[in-house]
């Protein structure tokens, strides 16, 4: 049986990853974000 | 190896309790699947990156607010968020179609660069130089009004105050300045064109 040498696009897609900067941003965002509870309200604050 | 043993549910619960490192493990563990899923829908790395970021911003906010209650189903939950954001993206892009230069149509054929190229800059300089030469041929009073009006952008009221003549005289001088300039241009066969 003939071998198929063409690349399988699905396999290539599975190896895709977001940029490290995006992940770093998310981790920093998470550290900066805090939620304060005041009576029945929840307020978000971003500390830089 | 140790990291793999901790379940998503435990990591989520640790993160809610304040362990920021748990989020890093969760992202590292699932980023490839989530990002690939988004990319398989949008086929654009930058858009996939944006949606991936928005997905986790939503995840972080929900977890920090304590609104998350699906313990044990972390990945399907995140996948659903990203799926909804992909749908939002297509809804938005349908309302506002994006032009890309991959096809036969190029957006740059419609948008032109308004800056002058080297040739047009030279022509412009030549025309301005000729106009100044023609102006120098005018009588001093007419030239004065013309310079104040066209180069200093002054109103006829200001010109009349500065030169000490009435507005009508200033208007008349301007009119004669233009008539005389046209005469000089015709006489010397000067071609002023851009």
mmCIF file of C-alpha atoms in Angstrom:
data_model
loop_
_atom_site.group_PDB
_atom_site.id
_atom_site.type_symbol
_atom_site.label_atom_id
_atom_site.label_comp_id
_atom_site.label_asym_id
_atom_site.label_seq_id
_atom_site.Cartn_x
_atom_site.Cartn_y
_atom_site.Cartn_z
ATOM 1 C CA UNK A 1 0.000 0.000 0.000
ATOM 2 C CA UNK A 2 1.279 3.451 -0.935
ATOM 3 C CA UNK A 3 2.437 5.631 1.909
ATOM 4 C CA UNK A 4 0.945 9.038 2.385
ATOM 5 C CA UNK A 5 3.628 11.630 2.904
ATOM 6 C CA UNK A 6 1.425 14.694 3.081
ATOM 7 C CA UNK A 7 1.162 16.376 6.449
ATOM 8 C CA UNK A 8 -1.952 15.770 8.410
ATOM 9 C CA UNK A 9 -3.308 19.250 9.240
ATOM 10 C CA UNK A 10 -5.203 17.927 12.250
ATOM 11 C CA UNK A 11 -1.987 16.691 13.871
ATOM 12 C CA UNK A 12 -0.373 20.053 13.295
ATOM 13 C CA UNK A 13 -3.268 21.875 14.919
ATOM 14 C CA UNK A 14 -3.103 19.748 18.023
ATOM 15 C CA UNK A 15 0.394 21.049 18.749
ATOM 16 C CA UNK A 16 -0.712 24.661 18.813
ATOM 17 C CA UNK A 17 -0.174 26.690 21.937
ATOM 18 C CA UNK A 18 -0.906 30.258 22.913
ATOM 19 C CA UNK A 19 2.010 32.671 23.254
ATOM 20 C CA UNK A 20 3.874 32.733 26.541
ATOM 21 C CA UNK A 21 3.073 36.432 26.857
ATOM 22 C CA UNK A 22 -0.641 35.641 26.829
ATOM 23 C CA UNK A 23 -0.247 33.093 29.601
ATOM 24 C CA UNK A 24 1.965 35.491 31.599
ATOM 25 C CA UNK A 25 -0.616 38.224 31.167
ATOM 26 C CA UNK A 26 -3.361 35.956 32.489
ATOM 27 C CA UNK A 27 -1.299 34.983 35.533
ATOM 28 C CA UNK A 28 -0.514 38.647 36.271
ATOM 29 C CA UNK A 29 -4.155 39.580 35.738
ATOM 30 C CA UNK A 30 -5.190 36.913 38.190
ATOM 31 C CA UNK A 31 -2.722 38.208 40.787
ATOM 32 C CA UNK A 32 -3.886 41.789 40.324
ATOM 33 C CA UNK A 33 -7.601 41.051 40.461
ATOM 34 C CA UNK A 34 -9.311 40.904 43.777
ATOM 35 C CA UNK A 35 -12.997 40.738 44.541
ATOM 36 C CA UNK A 36 -14.306 42.651 47.517
ATOM 37 C CA UNK A 37 -17.599 41.820 49.106
ATOM 38 C CA UNK A 38 -19.570 44.732 50.473
ATOM 39 C CA UNK A 39 -23.000 43.894 51.912
ATOM 40 C CA UNK A 40 -24.575 41.962 49.038
ATOM 41 C CA UNK A 41 -22.382 43.448 46.355
ATOM 42 C CA UNK A 42 -19.238 42.003 44.839
ATOM 43 C CA UNK A 43 -16.766 44.516 43.510
ATOM 44 C CA UNK A 44 -13.739 43.833 41.377
ATOM 45 C CA UNK A 45 -10.544 45.768 41.896
ATOM 46 C CA UNK A 46 -7.433 45.632 39.755
ATOM 47 C CA UNK A 47 -4.206 46.480 41.547
ATOM 48 C CA UNK A 48 -1.232 47.312 39.438
ATOM 49 C CA UNK B 1 4.901 14.527 37.730
ATOM 50 C CA UNK B 2 3.517 15.680 41.058
ATOM 51 C CA UNK B 3 1.457 18.332 39.291
ATOM 52 C CA UNK B 4 -0.353 15.764 37.113
ATOM 53 C CA UNK B 5 -1.602 13.926 40.167
ATOM 54 C CA UNK B 6 -3.571 16.866 41.449
ATOM 55 C CA UNK B 7 -7.055 16.878 39.964
ATOM 56 C CA UNK B 8 -8.581 19.927 38.294
ATOM 57 C CA UNK B 9 -11.195 20.098 41.030
ATOM 58 C CA UNK B 10 -8.510 20.343 43.734
ATOM 59 C CA UNK B 11 -6.605 22.985 41.779
ATOM 60 C CA UNK B 12 -9.772 25.024 41.264
ATOM 61 C CA UNK B 13 -10.587 24.815 44.943
ATOM 62 C CA UNK B 14 -6.995 25.778 45.893
ATOM 63 C CA UNK B 15 -7.132 28.702 43.491
ATOM 64 C CA UNK B 16 -10.385 29.950 44.986
ATOM 65 C CA UNK B 17 -8.696 29.773 48.400
ATOM 66 C CA UNK B 18 -5.916 32.032 47.117
ATOM 67 C CA UNK B 19 -3.289 29.707 45.638
ATOM 68 C CA UNK B 20 -2.290 31.624 42.497
ATOM 69 C CA UNK B 21 0.071 28.846 41.410
ATOM 70 C CA UNK B 22 -2.898 26.526 40.907
ATOM 71 C CA UNK B 23 -4.111 28.686 38.026
ATOM 72 C CA UNK B 24 -0.728 28.396 36.335
ATOM 73 C CA UNK B 25 -0.954 24.615 36.496
ATOM 74 C CA UNK B 26 -4.513 24.644 35.148
ATOM 75 C CA UNK B 27 -3.573 26.904 32.231
ATOM 76 C CA UNK B 28 -0.451 24.891 31.407
ATOM 77 C CA UNK B 29 -2.423 21.667 31.561
ATOM 78 C CA UNK B 30 -5.239 22.738 29.248
ATOM 79 C CA UNK B 31 -3.876 25.599 27.126
ATOM 80 C CA UNK B 32 -3.043 23.401 24.126
ATOM 81 C CA UNK B 33 -6.498 21.835 23.918
ATOM 82 C CA UNK B 34 -8.356 25.089 24.436
ATOM 83 C CA UNK B 35 -6.175 27.111 22.074
ATOM 84 C CA UNK B 36 -6.302 24.421 19.367
ATOM 85 C CA UNK B 37 -10.081 24.229 19.722
ATOM 86 C CA UNK B 38 -10.400 28.006 19.253
ATOM 87 C CA UNK B 39 -7.956 28.019 16.343
ATOM 88 C CA UNK B 40 -9.842 25.192 14.627
ATOM 89 C CA UNK B 41 -12.881 27.497 14.537
ATOM 90 C CA UNK B 42 -11.376 30.884 13.674
ATOM 91 C CA UNK B 43 -8.246 29.920 11.658
ATOM 92 C CA UNK B 44 -6.429 33.077 12.721
ATOM 93 C CA UNK B 45 -3.659 32.995 15.306
ATOM 94 C CA UNK B 46 -4.202 36.538 16.576
ATOM 95 C CA UNK B 47 -7.950 36.106 16.969
ATOM 96 C CA UNK B 48 -7.421 32.713 18.619
ATOM 97 C CA UNK B 49 -4.979 34.371 21.016
ATOM 98 C CA UNK B 50 -7.537 37.086 21.878
ATOM 99 C CA UNK B 51 -10.341 34.603 22.448
ATOM 100 C CA UNK B 52 -8.058 32.385 24.542
ATOM 101 C CA UNK B 53 -7.184 35.397 26.695
ATOM 102 C CA UNK B 54 -10.835 36.481 27.038
ATOM 103 C CA UNK B 55 -11.815 32.924 27.967
ATOM 104 C CA UNK B 56 -9.394 32.816 30.882
ATOM 105 C CA UNK B 57 -10.248 36.346 31.983
ATOM 106 C CA UNK B 58 -13.827 35.126 32.292
ATOM 107 C CA UNK B 59 -12.661 31.992 34.119
ATOM 108 C CA UNK B 60 -10.557 34.032 36.566
ATOM 109 C CA UNK B 61 -13.365 36.507 37.285
ATOM 110 C CA UNK B 62 -15.946 33.752 37.804
ATOM 111 C CA UNK B 63 -13.674 31.795 40.112
ATOM 112 C CA UNK B 64 -12.652 34.853 42.137
ATOM 113 C CA UNK B 65 -16.269 35.924 42.536
ATOM 114 C CA UNK B 66 -17.107 32.468 43.853
ATOM 115 C CA UNK B 67 -19.753 31.916 41.178
ATOM 116 C CA UNK B 68 -18.269 28.631 39.944
ATOM 117 C CA UNK B 69 -20.151 25.537 41.027
ATOM 118 C CA UNK B 70 -19.268 22.816 38.581
ATOM 119 C CA UNK B 71 -16.444 21.157 40.403
ATOM 120 C CA UNK B 72 -14.961 18.241 38.552
ATOM 121 C CA UNK B 73 -15.967 19.585 35.150
ATOM 122 C CA UNK B 74 -13.406 22.327 34.756
ATOM 123 C CA UNK B 75 -12.293 21.642 31.169
ATOM 124 C CA UNK B 76 -15.802 21.259 29.662
ATOM 125 C CA UNK B 77 -16.769 24.497 31.427
ATOM 126 C CA UNK B 78 -13.790 26.396 29.982
ATOM 127 C CA UNK B 79 -14.424 24.875 26.550
ATOM 128 C CA UNK B 80 -18.026 26.088 26.705
ATOM 129 C CA UNK B 81 -16.879 29.614 27.580
ATOM 130 C CA UNK B 82 -14.437 29.630 24.668
ATOM 131 C CA UNK B 83 -17.114 28.202 22.363
ATOM 132 C CA UNK B 84 -19.498 31.021 23.330
ATOM 133 C CA UNK B 85 -16.774 33.599 22.761
ATOM 134 C CA UNK B 86 -16.059 32.128 19.318
ATOM 135 C CA UNK B 87 -19.772 32.514 18.491
ATOM 136 C CA UNK B 88 -19.656 36.114 19.787
ATOM 137 C CA UNK B 89 -16.635 36.753 17.575
ATOM 138 C CA UNK B 90 -18.449 35.516 14.444
ATOM 139 C CA UNK B 91 -21.544 37.531 15.303
ATOM 140 C CA UNK B 92 -19.414 40.639 15.663
ATOM 141 C CA UNK B 93 -17.435 40.017 12.480
ATOM 142 C CA UNK B 94 -20.679 39.483 10.540
ATOM 143 C CA UNK B 95 -21.843 42.900 11.631
ATOM 144 C CA UNK B 96 -18.495 44.425 10.818
ATOM 145 C CA UNK B 97 -16.812 42.441 8.000
ATOM 146 C CA UNK B 98 -13.062 42.377 8.143
ATOM 147 C CA UNK B 99 -11.069 42.904 4.974
ATOM 148 C CA UNK B 100 -8.006 40.814 4.543
ATOM 149 C CA UNK B 101 -5.489 40.958 1.754
ATOM 150 C CA UNK B 102 -5.352 37.252 1.151
ATOM 151 C CA UNK B 103 -7.827 37.223 -1.743
ATOM 152 C CA UNK B 104 -7.899 39.039 -5.052
ATOM 153 C CA UNK B 105 -9.323 42.175 -3.500
ATOM 154 C CA UNK B 106 -6.808 44.402 -1.804
ATOM 155 C CA UNK B 107 -7.980 47.050 0.596
ATOM 156 C CA UNK B 108 -5.006 49.190 -0.417
ATOM 157 C CA UNK B 109 -6.494 49.628 -3.890
ATOM 158 C CA UNK B 110 -9.322 51.557 -2.250
ATOM 159 C CA UNK B 111 -7.332 53.360 0.431
ATOM 160 C CA UNK B 112 -4.804 55.701 -1.058
ATOM 161 C CA UNK B 113 -1.788 57.276 0.554
ATOM 162 C CA UNK B 114 -2.450 60.993 0.670
ATOM 163 C CA UNK B 115 1.220 61.887 1.213
ATOM 164 C CA UNK B 116 2.912 63.276 -1.865
ATOM 165 C CA UNK B 117 5.508 61.214 -3.645
ATOM 166 C CA UNK B 118 8.892 62.629 -4.656
ATOM 167 C CA UNK B 119 7.700 63.811 -8.074
ATOM 168 C CA UNK B 120 4.614 65.574 -6.730
ATOM 169 C CA UNK B 121 6.686 67.186 -3.965
ATOM 170 C CA UNK B 122 9.052 68.627 -6.597
ATOM 171 C CA UNK B 123 6.143 69.928 -8.690
ATOM 172 C CA UNK B 124 4.523 71.485 -5.619
ATOM 173 C CA UNK B 125 7.785 73.241 -4.692
ATOM 174 C CA UNK B 126 8.185 74.512 -8.269
ATOM 175 C CA UNK B 127 4.604 75.849 -8.344
ATOM 176 C CA UNK B 128 5.041 77.595 -4.995
ATOM 177 C CA UNK B 129 8.317 79.103 -6.179
ATOM 178 C CA UNK B 130 6.655 80.422 -9.370
ATOM 179 C CA UNK B 131 3.744 81.878 -7.397
ATOM 180 C CA UNK B 132 6.200 83.745 -5.153
ATOM 181 C CA UNK B 133 8.020 85.146 -8.199
ATOM 182 C CA UNK B 134 4.719 86.346 -9.675
ATOM 183 C CA UNK B 135 3.776 87.925 -6.343
ATOM 184 C CA UNK B 136 7.018 89.884 -6.268
ATOM 185 C CA UNK B 137 5.952 91.602 -9.495
ATOM 186 C CA UNK B 138 2.876 93.084 -7.768
ATOM 187 C CA UNK B 139 2.722 96.651 -6.420
ATOM 188 C CA UNK B 140 3.708 96.747 -2.721
ATOM 189 C CA UNK B 141 0.218 97.559 -1.346
ATOM 190 C CA UNK B 142 -1.422 94.668 -3.216
ATOM 191 C CA UNK B 143 1.363 92.256 -2.295
ATOM 192 C CA UNK B 144 1.050 93.214 1.368
ATOM 193 C CA UNK B 145 -2.700 92.407 1.437
ATOM 194 C CA UNK B 146 -2.187 89.152 -0.461
ATOM 195 C CA UNK B 147 0.543 87.946 1.918
ATOM 196 C CA UNK B 148 -1.518 88.816 4.991
ATOM 197 C CA UNK B 149 -4.618 87.071 3.611
ATOM 198 C CA UNK B 150 -3.119 83.931 2.026
ATOM 199 C CA UNK B 151 0.040 83.291 4.033
ATOM 200 C CA UNK B 152 -0.789 84.788 7.444
ATOM 201 C CA UNK B 153 -4.453 83.734 7.245
ATOM 202 C CA UNK B 154 -5.668 87.109 8.505
ATOM 203 C CA UNK B 155 -9.235 88.366 8.066
ATOM 204 C CA UNK B 156 -9.886 91.499 5.987
ATOM 205 C CA UNK B 157 -10.870 93.269 9.208
ATOM 206 C CA UNK B 158 -7.453 92.494 10.720
ATOM 207 C CA UNK B 159 -5.710 93.491 7.474
ATOM 208 C CA UNK B 160 -7.550 96.838 7.409
ATOM 209 C CA UNK B 161 -6.577 97.492 11.030
ATOM 210 C CA UNK B 162 -2.943 96.600 10.424
ATOM 211 C CA UNK B 163 -2.530 98.554 7.171
ATOM 212 C CA UNK B 164 -4.695 101.496 8.280
ATOM 213 C CA UNK B 165 -7.040 101.330 5.274
ATOM 214 C CA UNK B 166 -10.760 100.508 5.116
ATOM 215 C CA UNK B 167 -11.993 96.946 4.651
ATOM 216 C CA UNK B 168 -13.277 97.843 1.187
ATOM 217 C CA UNK B 169 -9.865 99.118 0.150
ATOM 218 C CA UNK B 170 -8.240 95.932 1.440
ATOM 219 C CA UNK B 171 -10.798 93.851 -0.498
ATOM 220 C CA UNK B 172 -10.134 95.934 -3.606
ATOM 221 C CA UNK B 173 -6.366 95.493 -3.287
ATOM 222 C CA UNK B 174 -6.825 91.735 -2.945
ATOM 223 C CA UNK B 175 -9.036 91.681 -6.043
ATOM 224 C CA UNK B 176 -6.512 93.659 -8.088
ATOM 225 C CA UNK B 177 -3.665 91.531 -6.767
ATOM 226 C CA UNK B 178 -5.362 88.405 -8.142
ATOM 227 C CA UNK B 179 -6.254 90.104 -11.459
ATOM 228 C CA UNK B 180 -2.683 91.325 -11.878
ATOM 229 C CA UNK B 181 -1.228 87.920 -11.005
ATOM 230 C CA UNK B 182 -3.419 86.290 -13.663
ATOM 231 C CA UNK B 183 -2.204 88.909 -16.161
ATOM 232 C CA UNK B 184 1.453 88.251 -15.321
ATOM 233 C CA UNK B 185 0.909 84.489 -15.619
ATOM 234 C CA UNK B 186 -0.742 84.896 -19.032
ATOM 235 C CA UNK B 187 1.905 87.333 -20.219
ATOM 236 C CA UNK B 188 4.811 85.053 -19.339
ATOM 237 C CA UNK B 189 3.021 81.838 -20.273
ATOM 238 C CA UNK B 190 3.634 80.380 -16.836
ATOM 239 C CA UNK B 191 1.970 77.020 -16.284
ATOM 240 C CA UNK B 192 0.969 76.456 -12.689
ATOM 241 C CA UNK B 193 -0.390 72.994 -12.233
ATOM 242 C CA UNK B 194 -0.209 70.221 -9.723
#
